[in-house]
Coordinates of C-alpha atoms and ligand atoms in Angstrom, one line a residue:
M1 CA 35.4 -105.6 -22.2
K2 CA 33.1 -105.0 -25.1
K3 CA 31.8 -101.5 -25.6
T4 CA 30.6 -99.2 -28.4
G5 CA 32.6 -96.0 -29.0
A6 CA 29.4 -94.1 -28.0
Q7 CA 29.5 -95.8 -24.6
L8 CA 33.1 -95.1 -24.1
A9 CA 32.7 -91.5 -25.2
T10 CA 29.8 -90.9 -22.8
F11 CA 31.8 -92.4 -20.0
A12 CA 34.7 -90.1 -20.7
L13 CA 32.4 -87.0 -20.9
E14 CA 30.9 -88.0 -17.6
Q15 CA 34.4 -88.3 -16.1
I16 CA 35.4 -84.8 -17.1
G17 CA 32.2 -83.3 -15.7
V18 CA 30.2 -82.6 -18.8
T19 CA 26.6 -81.9 -18.0
R20 CA 25.1 -81.0 -21.4
T21 CA 25.8 -81.4 -25.0
F22 CA 24.4 -79.2 -27.8
G23 CA 23.7 -80.2 -31.3
I24 CA 21.5 -82.0 -33.8
P25 CA 21.8 -85.7 -34.3
G26 CA 22.4 -87.4 -37.7
V27 CA 23.1 -90.9 -38.9
H28 CA 26.7 -90.8 -37.7
N29 CA 25.9 -90.1 -34.1
T30 CA 22.5 -91.5 -33.2
E31 CA 24.2 -94.1 -31.1
L32 CA 26.1 -91.4 -29.2
Y33 CA 22.8 -89.5 -28.7
D34 CA 21.2 -92.6 -27.3
E35 CA 24.0 -93.1 -24.8
L36 CA 24.0 -89.4 -23.8
N37 CA 20.2 -89.7 -23.3
K38 CA 20.7 -92.7 -20.9
S39 CA 23.4 -90.8 -18.9
K40 CA 22.2 -89.6 -15.5
Q41 CA 24.7 -86.7 -15.6
I42 CA 24.5 -85.5 -19.2
T43 CA 21.5 -84.0 -21.0
P44 CA 21.8 -83.9 -24.8
T45 CA 20.2 -80.7 -25.9
L46 CA 18.5 -80.2 -29.3
V47 CA 19.1 -76.9 -31.0
T48 CA 17.7 -75.3 -34.1
H49 CA 21.0 -74.6 -35.9
E50 CA 24.5 -75.8 -35.0
M51 CA 25.7 -72.1 -34.9
G52 CA 23.3 -71.8 -31.9
A53 CA 24.7 -75.0 -30.4
A54 CA 28.3 -73.6 -30.5
F55 CA 27.2 -70.2 -29.0
M56 CA 25.3 -72.1 -26.2
A57 CA 28.4 -74.2 -25.5
D58 CA 30.5 -71.1 -25.5
A59 CA 28.1 -69.3 -23.0
M60 CA 28.1 -72.4 -20.8
S61 CA 31.9 -72.4 -20.6
R62 CA 32.0 -68.7 -19.9
T63 CA 29.4 -68.7 -17.2
G64 CA 29.2 -72.2 -15.8
D65 CA 31.2 -74.9 -14.1
S66 CA 31.5 -77.5 -16.9
I67 CA 33.0 -77.3 -20.4
G68 CA 30.6 -76.4 -23.2
T69 CA 30.3 -79.5 -25.4
L70 CA 28.9 -80.1 -28.9
A71 CA 27.6 -83.3 -30.3
I72 CA 27.3 -82.7 -34.0
V73 CA 27.2 -84.4 -37.4
P74 CA 30.2 -84.2 -39.7
A75 CA 30.6 -81.7 -42.5
A76 CA 27.4 -79.6 -42.5
G77 CA 27.2 -79.8 -38.7
A78 CA 30.8 -78.7 -38.4
T79 CA 30.5 -75.8 -40.9
H80 CA 27.3 -74.6 -39.3
A81 CA 29.0 -74.7 -35.9
A82 CA 32.1 -72.9 -37.2
S83 CA 31.0 -69.4 -36.3
G84 CA 30.6 -70.3 -32.6
I85 CA 33.8 -72.3 -32.6
G86 CA 35.7 -69.3 -34.1
E87 CA 34.2 -67.0 -31.5
A88 CA 35.4 -69.3 -28.7
Y89 CA 38.8 -69.7 -30.3
L90 CA 39.6 -66.0 -30.5
A91 CA 38.1 -65.4 -27.1
G92 CA 40.0 -68.1 -25.3
I93 CA 37.0 -70.1 -24.3
P94 CA 37.2 -73.8 -23.8
M95 CA 34.9 -76.0 -25.8
L96 CA 34.8 -79.7 -26.8
I97 CA 33.4 -80.5 -30.3
I98 CA 32.5 -84.1 -30.9
S99 CA 31.4 -84.9 -34.4
G100 CA 30.6 -88.2 -36.0
G101 CA 32.9 -89.2 -38.9
I102 CA 32.6 -91.3 -41.9
H103 CA 33.1 -95.1 -41.7
T104 CA 36.9 -95.5 -41.9
E105 CA 36.9 -99.2 -42.9
S106 CA 34.1 -99.5 -45.4
G107 CA 36.3 -99.1 -48.4
H108 CA 33.8 -96.7 -50.0
H109 CA 34.4 -93.2 -51.3
Y110 CA 31.9 -90.4 -51.5
Q111 CA 30.3 -91.3 -48.2
L112 CA 27.7 -88.9 -46.7
H113 CA 29.4 -86.0 -44.9
D114 CA 32.8 -86.9 -46.2
M115 CA 35.2 -84.0 -45.7
D116 CA 38.5 -83.1 -44.0
H117 CA 37.3 -81.4 -40.8
H118 CA 40.8 -81.2 -39.4
T119 CA 42.0 -78.9 -42.1
L120 CA 38.8 -76.9 -42.1
L121 CA 38.8 -76.3 -38.4
S122 CA 42.6 -76.0 -37.8
P123 CA 42.7 -72.2 -37.7
I124 CA 39.8 -72.0 -35.1
T125 CA 40.7 -74.9 -32.8
K126 CA 43.6 -75.5 -30.5
G127 CA 43.9 -79.0 -31.9
S128 CA 41.9 -81.9 -33.4
F129 CA 41.8 -85.6 -33.0
H130 CA 40.6 -88.4 -35.3
I131 CA 39.9 -91.4 -33.3
R132 CA 41.2 -94.7 -34.9
S133 CA 40.2 -97.4 -32.4
H134 CA 37.9 -98.1 -29.5
A135 CA 40.9 -98.1 -27.2
E136 CA 41.6 -94.5 -28.2
V137 CA 38.2 -93.1 -27.3
I138 CA 38.6 -92.4 -23.6
P139 CA 42.3 -91.3 -23.6
T140 CA 41.6 -89.0 -26.6
L141 CA 38.7 -87.3 -24.9
Y142 CA 40.8 -86.7 -21.8
A143 CA 43.7 -85.3 -23.9
A144 CA 41.2 -83.1 -25.8
Y145 CA 39.8 -81.8 -22.5
Q146 CA 43.3 -81.1 -21.1
L147 CA 44.2 -79.3 -24.3
A148 CA 41.0 -77.2 -24.2
M149 CA 41.5 -76.1 -20.6
R150 CA 45.3 -75.6 -20.2
G151 CA 47.3 -72.7 -21.4
E152 CA 45.0 -70.2 -23.0
P153 CA 41.8 -72.2 -23.2
G154 CA 40.1 -72.8 -26.5
P155 CA 38.0 -75.3 -28.6
V156 CA 39.2 -78.8 -29.4
F157 CA 37.7 -81.0 -32.1
V158 CA 37.3 -84.8 -31.9
E159 CA 36.0 -86.9 -34.8
L160 CA 34.5 -90.2 -33.7
P161 CA 34.0 -92.3 -36.9
Y162 CA 30.8 -94.1 -37.6
N163 CA 32.3 -97.6 -37.2
I164 CA 33.8 -96.8 -33.8
G165 CA 30.9 -94.8 -32.3
N166 CA 28.2 -97.2 -33.4
F167 CA 29.9 -100.6 -33.3
I168 CA 31.1 -102.8 -30.5
G169 CA 34.9 -103.1 -29.9
E170 CA 37.2 -104.5 -27.3
V171 CA 38.9 -102.3 -24.7
E172 CA 41.1 -103.5 -21.8
S173 CA 39.8 -101.0 -19.3
M174 CA 37.9 -97.8 -18.8
P175 CA 40.4 -95.5 -17.0
T176 CA 38.9 -92.8 -14.8
F177 CA 40.0 -89.2 -15.3
Q178 CA 42.9 -88.2 -13.0
G179 CA 42.3 -84.4 -13.1
L180 CA 43.9 -81.6 -15.1
E181 CA 47.6 -81.1 -15.0
P182 CA 48.5 -77.9 -13.2
Q183 CA 49.2 -74.7 -15.1
P184 CA 52.9 -73.9 -15.6
R185 CA 54.7 -71.8 -12.9
F186 CA 55.5 -68.1 -13.3
D187 CA 58.6 -66.2 -12.6
Q188 CA 58.5 -64.6 -9.1
T189 CA 61.4 -62.2 -9.9
L190 CA 59.3 -60.6 -12.6
V191 CA 56.4 -60.2 -10.1
E192 CA 58.8 -58.4 -7.7
Q193 CA 59.9 -56.1 -10.6
A194 CA 56.3 -55.4 -11.5
A195 CA 55.4 -54.6 -7.9
Q196 CA 58.2 -52.1 -7.6
L197 CA 57.1 -50.3 -10.8
L198 CA 53.6 -50.1 -9.6
V199 CA 54.6 -48.8 -6.2
N200 CA 56.9 -46.2 -7.7
A201 CA 54.2 -45.0 -10.1
K202 CA 52.8 -41.5 -9.9
Q203 CA 49.6 -42.9 -11.2
A204 CA 49.2 -46.6 -11.8
G205 CA 46.3 -47.8 -13.9
L206 CA 44.8 -51.3 -14.5
Y207 CA 43.6 -52.6 -17.8
I208 CA 41.7 -55.9 -17.3
G209 CA 40.6 -58.6 -19.7
W210 CA 38.6 -61.8 -19.5
G211 CA 41.8 -63.6 -18.6
A212 CA 41.5 -62.0 -15.2
V213 CA 37.9 -62.8 -14.7
A214 CA 38.6 -65.1 -11.7
C215 CA 40.6 -62.5 -9.8
E216 CA 38.0 -59.9 -8.9
K217 CA 38.6 -59.9 -5.2
E218 CA 42.4 -59.4 -5.5
L219 CA 42.1 -56.8 -8.3
V220 CA 39.7 -54.7 -6.1
E221 CA 42.3 -54.8 -3.3
L222 CA 45.2 -54.0 -5.6
A223 CA 43.4 -51.1 -7.3
E224 CA 42.5 -49.7 -3.9
L225 CA 46.0 -50.0 -2.5
L226 CA 47.4 -48.2 -5.5
N227 CA 44.4 -45.8 -5.9
A228 CA 44.5 -46.9 -9.5
P229 CA 41.6 -46.4 -12.1
V230 CA 40.5 -49.7 -13.7
A231 CA 39.5 -50.0 -17.3
T232 CA 38.5 -53.3 -19.0
T233 CA 38.3 -54.8 -22.4
L234 CA 34.9 -55.5 -24.0
Q235 CA 35.1 -59.2 -23.3
G236 CA 36.4 -58.4 -19.8
L237 CA 33.7 -56.0 -18.9
S238 CA 32.7 -58.2 -15.9
S239 CA 36.3 -58.8 -14.7
F240 CA 36.1 -55.7 -12.4
P241 CA 32.9 -54.6 -10.7
G242 CA 31.2 -51.8 -12.7
N243 CA 29.9 -50.2 -9.5
H244 CA 33.3 -49.9 -7.8
P245 CA 34.4 -46.3 -7.5
L246 CA 37.7 -47.0 -9.3
H247 CA 36.0 -48.6 -12.3
T248 CA 36.1 -46.4 -15.4
G249 CA 34.8 -48.2 -18.4
M250 CA 35.8 -50.1 -21.5
G251 CA 39.2 -48.9 -23.0
V252 CA 41.3 -45.9 -22.4
G253 CA 41.3 -42.7 -24.5
A254 CA 39.0 -40.6 -26.7
Y255 CA 37.0 -43.6 -27.9
A256 CA 36.3 -44.6 -24.2
V257 CA 33.8 -43.1 -21.9
P258 CA 35.1 -39.7 -20.4
A259 CA 35.7 -41.3 -17.0
S260 CA 38.2 -43.6 -18.6
E261 CA 39.9 -40.9 -20.7
K262 CA 40.3 -38.5 -17.7
A263 CA 41.2 -40.9 -15.0
F264 CA 44.0 -42.4 -17.1
A265 CA 45.3 -39.1 -18.4
Q266 CA 48.2 -39.1 -15.9
C267 CA 48.8 -42.8 -15.9
D268 CA 52.5 -43.6 -16.0
V269 CA 52.4 -47.3 -15.2
M270 CA 49.8 -49.6 -16.6
L271 CA 49.2 -53.1 -15.4
A272 CA 47.4 -55.2 -18.1
I273 CA 46.1 -58.6 -17.1
G274 CA 44.5 -61.2 -19.3
A275 CA 44.1 -58.7 -22.2
R276 CA 45.9 -58.7 -25.5
F277 CA 45.3 -55.2 -26.8
G278 CA 43.0 -56.3 -29.7
E279 CA 41.3 -53.9 -32.0
I280 CA 38.0 -53.3 -30.3
P281 CA 39.1 -52.5 -26.7
T282 CA 42.0 -50.4 -27.9
G283 CA 39.7 -48.3 -30.2
S284 CA 41.3 -49.5 -33.3
F285 CA 44.7 -49.3 -31.6
S286 CA 44.3 -45.6 -30.7
M287 CA 44.7 -46.4 -27.0
K288 CA 47.7 -44.7 -25.5
V289 CA 49.7 -47.0 -23.3
P290 CA 52.6 -45.7 -21.1
E291 CA 56.1 -46.9 -21.6
N292 CA 55.9 -48.7 -18.3
L293 CA 53.6 -51.5 -19.3
I294 CA 53.4 -54.6 -17.1
H295 CA 51.7 -57.3 -19.1
V296 CA 50.4 -60.5 -17.5
D297 CA 49.0 -63.2 -19.7
I298 CA 49.0 -67.0 -20.0
N299 CA 49.7 -66.8 -23.7
P300 CA 53.2 -65.4 -24.3
A301 CA 52.4 -64.7 -27.9
V302 CA 50.5 -61.6 -26.9
F303 CA 53.5 -59.8 -25.4
N304 CA 55.2 -57.0 -27.3
T305 CA 52.8 -57.4 -30.3
N306 CA 50.7 -54.2 -30.4
Y307 CA 52.3 -52.5 -27.3
P308 CA 55.8 -53.1 -26.0
A309 CA 55.9 -54.3 -22.4
K310 CA 58.5 -53.3 -19.8
V311 CA 57.7 -56.4 -17.7
A312 CA 56.0 -59.4 -19.3
I313 CA 54.8 -62.1 -16.9
E314 CA 53.7 -65.4 -18.5
G315 CA 51.3 -67.2 -16.2
D316 CA 47.8 -67.9 -15.1
A317 CA 46.2 -64.7 -13.7
E318 CA 44.7 -66.7 -10.9
K319 CA 48.2 -67.5 -9.6
V320 CA 50.0 -64.3 -10.7
V321 CA 47.5 -61.7 -9.4
P322 CA 47.6 -62.9 -5.7
A323 CA 51.4 -63.1 -5.9
L324 CA 51.5 -59.6 -7.3
L325 CA 49.1 -58.3 -4.6
E326 CA 51.3 -59.7 -1.9
A327 CA 54.5 -58.3 -3.4
V328 CA 52.9 -54.8 -3.6
K329 CA 51.7 -55.1 0.0
R330 CA 55.2 -55.9 1.1
L331 CA 56.4 -52.6 -0.4
S332 CA 53.8 -50.6 1.6
P333 CA 52.5 -48.5 -1.3
Q334 CA 51.3 -45.0 -0.8
G335 CA 49.0 -45.1 -3.8
S336 CA 48.4 -42.2 -6.1
Q337 CA 47.6 -38.9 -4.4
A338 CA 45.2 -37.8 -7.1
D339 CA 41.5 -37.7 -6.3
V340 CA 40.8 -40.4 -8.9
R341 CA 37.5 -41.5 -7.4
A342 CA 36.0 -38.0 -7.6
V343 CA 37.1 -37.6 -11.2
I344 CA 35.5 -40.9 -12.1
A345 CA 32.3 -40.3 -10.3
K346 CA 31.9 -36.8 -11.8
E347 CA 32.6 -37.9 -15.3
K348 CA 30.4 -40.9 -15.1
Q349 CA 27.5 -38.8 -13.9
A350 CA 28.1 -36.1 -16.5
Y351 CA 28.2 -38.7 -19.3
R352 CA 24.9 -40.3 -18.1
D353 CA 23.3 -36.9 -17.8
E354 CA 24.4 -36.0 -21.3
W355 CA 22.6 -39.2 -22.6
L356 CA 19.5 -38.6 -20.5
A357 CA 19.3 -35.0 -21.9
H358 CA 19.4 -36.3 -25.4
D359 CA 16.0 -35.9 -27.1
S360 CA 14.9 -39.3 -28.3
G361 CA 11.5 -38.0 -29.5
D362 CA 8.8 -40.7 -29.2
R363 CA 11.4 -43.5 -29.2
V364 CA 13.3 -45.1 -26.3
N365 CA 16.3 -43.3 -24.9
P366 CA 19.0 -45.9 -24.4
A367 CA 20.3 -44.4 -21.1
M368 CA 16.7 -44.3 -19.7
F369 CA 16.3 -47.9 -20.7
F370 CA 19.6 -49.1 -19.1
N371 CA 19.0 -47.0 -15.9
A372 CA 15.7 -48.8 -15.5
L373 CA 17.1 -52.2 -16.4
R374 CA 20.0 -51.8 -13.9
E375 CA 17.6 -50.8 -11.2
Q376 CA 15.3 -53.8 -11.8
V377 CA 17.8 -56.6 -12.1
S378 CA 19.9 -58.1 -9.4
D379 CA 23.6 -57.8 -9.2
D380 CA 24.1 -61.4 -10.2
T381 CA 22.1 -61.1 -13.4
I382 CA 23.9 -62.3 -16.5
V383 CA 23.7 -59.8 -19.4
V384 CA 24.3 -61.3 -22.9
A385 CA 24.8 -58.9 -25.7
D386 CA 25.2 -59.5 -29.5
D387 CA 27.4 -57.5 -31.8
G388 CA 26.3 -54.0 -32.9
N389 CA 25.6 -50.5 -31.7
H390 CA 23.7 -52.0 -28.8
T391 CA 26.9 -53.8 -27.6
Y392 CA 28.6 -50.4 -27.0
L393 CA 25.5 -49.0 -25.5
V394 CA 25.6 -51.8 -22.9
A395 CA 29.3 -51.2 -22.4
E396 CA 28.9 -47.5 -21.8
L397 CA 25.5 -47.4 -20.0
M398 CA 24.9 -50.7 -18.2
P399 CA 27.3 -51.3 -15.3
I400 CA 28.0 -55.0 -14.8
H401 CA 28.3 -55.9 -11.1
G402 CA 29.9 -59.2 -11.0
A403 CA 32.4 -61.6 -12.6
R404 CA 31.1 -63.6 -15.6
R405 CA 27.9 -61.4 -15.6
Y406 CA 28.5 -60.1 -19.1
I407 CA 29.2 -62.1 -22.2
S408 CA 29.1 -61.2 -25.9
P409 CA 31.0 -61.8 -29.2
T410 CA 34.2 -59.7 -29.4
D411 CA 37.3 -60.4 -31.5
F412 CA 35.8 -62.9 -33.9
N413 CA 32.7 -60.7 -33.8
A414 CA 30.0 -63.1 -34.9
M415 CA 26.5 -61.6 -35.0
G416 CA 23.9 -64.1 -33.8
Y417 CA 25.5 -64.8 -30.4
C418 CA 22.9 -63.3 -28.1
V419 CA 19.8 -65.5 -28.2
P420 CA 21.8 -68.8 -28.0
G421 CA 24.1 -67.2 -25.5
V422 CA 21.2 -66.4 -23.3
I423 CA 20.1 -70.0 -23.5
G424 CA 23.6 -71.4 -22.8
A425 CA 24.0 -69.1 -19.8
K426 CA 20.6 -69.9 -18.4
L427 CA 21.1 -73.7 -18.7
A428 CA 24.4 -73.3 -16.9
N429 CA 22.9 -71.1 -14.2
P430 CA 19.2 -72.1 -13.8
D431 CA 18.8 -70.0 -10.6
T432 CA 20.3 -66.8 -11.9
P433 CA 18.4 -64.2 -14.0
V434 CA 19.7 -64.0 -17.6
V435 CA 18.8 -61.2 -19.9
G436 CA 19.9 -60.5 -23.5
V437 CA 20.2 -57.4 -25.6
V438 CA 20.2 -58.0 -29.3
G439 CA 20.1 -55.9 -32.4
D440 CA 17.3 -56.5 -34.9
G441 CA 19.8 -57.6 -37.5
A442 CA 21.4 -60.2 -35.3
L443 CA 18.0 -61.3 -34.2
L444 CA 17.2 -62.3 -37.8
M445 CA 20.2 -64.6 -37.7
T446 CA 19.5 -66.7 -34.6
G447 CA 16.1 -65.5 -33.3
M448 CA 14.4 -68.8 -34.1
E449 CA 16.7 -70.4 -31.5
M450 CA 14.4 -69.0 -28.8
I451 CA 12.3 -72.1 -29.4
T452 CA 15.0 -74.0 -27.5
A453 CA 14.4 -71.8 -24.5
V454 CA 10.7 -72.4 -24.8
R455 CA 11.2 -76.2 -25.1
N456 CA 13.3 -76.2 -22.0
N457 CA 11.1 -73.9 -20.0
L458 CA 13.8 -71.3 -19.6
G459 CA 12.8 -68.1 -18.0
V460 CA 14.9 -65.6 -20.0
V461 CA 14.3 -62.2 -21.4
V462 CA 15.7 -61.0 -24.7
F463 CA 15.4 -57.2 -25.4
V464 CA 15.4 -56.6 -29.1
F465 CA 16.8 -53.1 -30.0
S466 CA 14.7 -52.4 -33.0
D467 CA 16.0 -49.6 -35.0
G468 CA 15.4 -51.1 -38.5
E469 CA 19.1 -51.0 -39.4
L470 CA 22.4 -52.8 -39.1
S471 CA 23.2 -49.7 -37.2
Q472 CA 26.8 -50.2 -36.2
I473 CA 27.7 -50.4 -39.9
A474 CA 25.1 -47.9 -41.1
Q475 CA 26.7 -45.4 -38.7
A476 CA 30.1 -46.1 -40.1
Q477 CA 28.7 -45.5 -43.6
D478 CA 27.1 -42.3 -42.6
I479 CA 29.9 -39.8 -43.0
P480 CA 32.2 -41.3 -45.6
Y481 CA 29.5 -42.5 -47.9
N482 CA 26.3 -40.7 -47.0
R483 CA 24.6 -43.9 -48.1
K484 CA 23.2 -46.9 -46.2
T485 CA 24.1 -49.6 -48.7
C486 CA 22.7 -52.9 -47.5
T487 CA 22.3 -51.8 -43.9
V488 CA 18.5 -51.0 -43.9
L489 CA 16.4 -53.9 -42.8
H490 CA 13.1 -54.9 -44.1
D491 CA 10.2 -54.2 -41.7
F492 CA 10.1 -57.1 -39.3
K493 CA 7.6 -58.0 -36.5
V494 CA 9.2 -59.3 -33.4
E495 CA 5.8 -60.2 -32.1
G496 CA 5.3 -62.6 -35.0
L497 CA 8.6 -64.3 -34.2
A498 CA 7.7 -64.6 -30.5
D499 CA 4.4 -66.1 -31.5
A500 CA 6.0 -68.5 -33.9
V501 CA 8.4 -70.0 -31.3
G502 CA 5.9 -69.9 -28.4
A503 CA 7.6 -67.1 -26.5
E504 CA 5.9 -64.3 -24.6
F505 CA 5.9 -60.8 -26.2
V506 CA 6.3 -57.4 -24.6
A507 CA 6.5 -54.0 -26.4
I508 CA 8.4 -51.0 -25.2
N509 CA 7.5 -48.3 -27.7
S510 CA 8.4 -45.1 -25.8
A511 CA 9.8 -43.8 -22.6
S512 CA 6.6 -44.3 -20.7
D513 CA 6.6 -48.0 -21.4
I514 CA 10.2 -48.7 -20.1
N515 CA 9.6 -49.5 -16.4
A516 CA 6.4 -51.5 -16.8
G517 CA 7.8 -53.3 -19.9
I518 CA 10.9 -54.5 -18.1
K519 CA 9.0 -55.4 -15.0
Q520 CA 6.5 -57.5 -17.0
A521 CA 9.2 -59.3 -18.9
L522 CA 11.2 -60.1 -15.7
E523 CA 8.0 -61.4 -14.1
L524 CA 7.4 -63.7 -17.0
A525 CA 11.0 -65.0 -16.8
A526 CA 10.5 -65.6 -13.1
Q527 CA 7.6 -68.0 -14.1
D528 CA 10.0 -69.9 -16.4
K529 CA 8.7 -68.2 -19.5
A530 CA 10.9 -67.0 -22.3
A531 CA 10.1 -63.5 -23.5
Y532 CA 11.0 -61.3 -26.4
V533 CA 10.8 -57.6 -25.7
D534 CA 10.6 -55.2 -28.7
V535 CA 12.3 -52.0 -27.7
R536 CA 11.7 -49.1 -30.2
V537 CA 15.1 -47.7 -29.5
D538 CA 16.5 -44.3 -30.5
Y539 CA 19.9 -44.6 -32.1
S540 CA 20.2 -40.9 -33.1
K541 CA 23.0 -40.3 -30.5
R542 CA 26.3 -42.1 -31.2
T543 CA 28.3 -43.9 -28.6
R544 CA 31.8 -42.5 -27.7
F545 CA 33.1 -45.8 -29.0
T546 CA 31.6 -45.4 -32.4
K547 CA 32.7 -41.8 -32.8
G548 CA 36.2 -42.6 -31.5
I549 CA 36.7 -45.7 -33.7
I550 CA 35.6 -44.0 -36.9
K551 CA 38.1 -41.2 -36.2
A552 CA 40.8 -43.6 -35.4
S553 CA 40.2 -45.7 -38.5
L554 CA 40.2 -42.7 -40.8
K555 CA 43.6 -41.5 -39.3
R556 CA 45.1 -44.8 -40.3
F557 CA 44.3 -44.2 -44.0
A558 CA 47.1 -42.7 -46.2
L559 CA 46.7 -39.0 -47.0
K560 CA 45.5 -39.6 -50.5
D561 CA 42.8 -42.0 -49.3
Q562 CA 41.8 -39.5 -46.6
V563 CA 41.4 -36.8 -49.2
R564 CA 39.4 -39.1 -51.4
I565 CA 37.0 -40.1 -48.6
V566 CA 36.6 -36.5 -47.3
S567 CA 36.0 -35.1 -50.8
R568 CA 33.4 -37.8 -51.5
A569 CA 31.7 -37.1 -48.2
V570 CA 31.5 -33.4 -49.0
V571 CA 30.3 -33.9 -52.5
R572 CA 27.6 -36.3 -51.4
K573 CA 26.5 -34.0 -48.6
V574 CA 25.9 -31.3 -51.1
T575 CA 24.4 -33.4 -53.9
G576 CA 22.6 -35.9 -51.7
Ligands
TPP1 C1 28.3 -62.6 -38.9 C2 28.5 -61.2 -39.0 N1 28.1 -60.5 -40.2 C3 28.4 -59.2 -40.3 C4 29.0 -58.5 -39.3 C5 29.2 -57.0 -39.5 N2 28.4 -56.2 -38.5 C6 28.9 -55.8 -37.3 S1 27.8 -55.0 -36.4 C7 26.6 -55.1 -37.6 C8 25.3 -54.5 -37.4 C9 24.4 -55.3 -36.5 O1 23.1 -54.8 -36.6 P1 22.0 -55.1 -35.5 O2 22.1 -56.5 -35.1 O3 20.7 -54.6 -36.0 O4 22.6 -54.3 -34.3 P2 22.6 -52.7 -34.2 O5 24.0 -52.3 -34.7 O6 21.6 -52.1 -35.0 O7 22.5 -52.4 -32.7 C10 27.1 -55.8 -38.7 C11 26.4 -56.1 -39.9 C12 29.3 -59.2 -38.1 N3 29.9 -58.6 -37.1 N4 29.1 -60.5 -38.0
MG2 MG1 19.7 -52.8 -35.6

């Protein structure tokens, strides 16, 4: 049969369940865009910048049922999208990136957008494919999907050259997709060993990452059986319900909330699932992990890297966790005798009270804001953060009540995620409330993308934490430098941005505006209107995370550098 590459690609994408693509068309892929537009299943979605497209696709994969997919132009489209591809890669999020490619048979050099994408993207993709013939289009996309979804998920790049995408070629058949191959099996004897360790523990503790996001029910049961406190990574904040009495917070130690520090103080066996002990959730590797570490992950490369494991179980958490739960049950565990729940409840309350007691002057106290937000949004609301001080405020002060209800940049740590992330999450979950919390600096990166929400009548709310600074870095500069080099922003009017993109605008200037401001914004969202809310936030109190991580980082310096930094700080404190 005779088909264009664009027709074949659209068929393959339909077969693997793609519902949306994100990107900006160019001469190399207008034929693909035309086919996508004709598809009954797929909606091609125009964005403002390909970085936004990649963050939207990432958010769709994190919160939805179909794989986030990009349809972009070669070269400039790929480099613009690279931030979002990198974020997905380090976070283990599946993504398909389909770019056009130069004409492979024209004989011409110096064609438009001519570059080697495969080398450029190799460190931030699981693999890449350069399609060479019409017959390869469908099998290549199936192979790319399989690669993106199996093992630790991640982005996969496919280049569809101009002459294949746009021109007709001969194919023998259009094979249907036969489904993903199963994940590899795990070793049951290791599961039995892990169960024994957990049951023999004086105080077991759980440390949960995004890799366990599909195991909420079993993890709750396991934690309850063992009477074990549960901490999460930043990315995995939603992998265990934040309102469960055994939930403590992000990380374990002095950089974590006090509930996490105290409840884990006696922990002698830790079960880590779908977490790889990266820098952020371990407080710059200051987290203390007991010798008896049971580490479950689908990616064996994470074992024994930062923390040695007593038992390492390679496997899909969705399979391993139920098996582990059954194995623990068979051993009739007594569970820890400590009153873990009381400690957690008391420490959580004390920490919240400490924040509420902080004098924020005429600005908005973050704890008051998050108390009100938590009260006004439903349990299933998806919260999207960006990267900055506000991220850790969310982590410490905004309990997340359900799986996949919190997303943000983490290890790759690309600012600019929130606004497109909100859009991707809303497109994937049209009936679920979606709210964003973004710093004013990150807003300047991708805030114009809100026009995509307006164009698609998406009822979303983005709360802008306006403090006038790139605060997470300004705070880190504070003590060692006593200078805010390049971290003070120029005055910026969120209202002007809202006006420019056609979004609604709400202002929360002080404590008395909080309840009404949140209510008004949520009401606008319920009427399918996108709203920016300018929150004049008070950042004068540091998060535990920021204080902890600054200390932990300083400790890692050699003595001569510590002396240099401390002396400079003292001199500058005196001389200004
Ligand atoms: C693309 C990118 N550039 C720079 C950074 C470094 N960085 C991390 S947090 C941060 C400050 C963010 O400022 P803002 O968005 O205003 O959030 P705030 O910390 O004030 O809440 C910066 C500059 C980064 N993570 N990503
Ligand atoms: Mg800021």
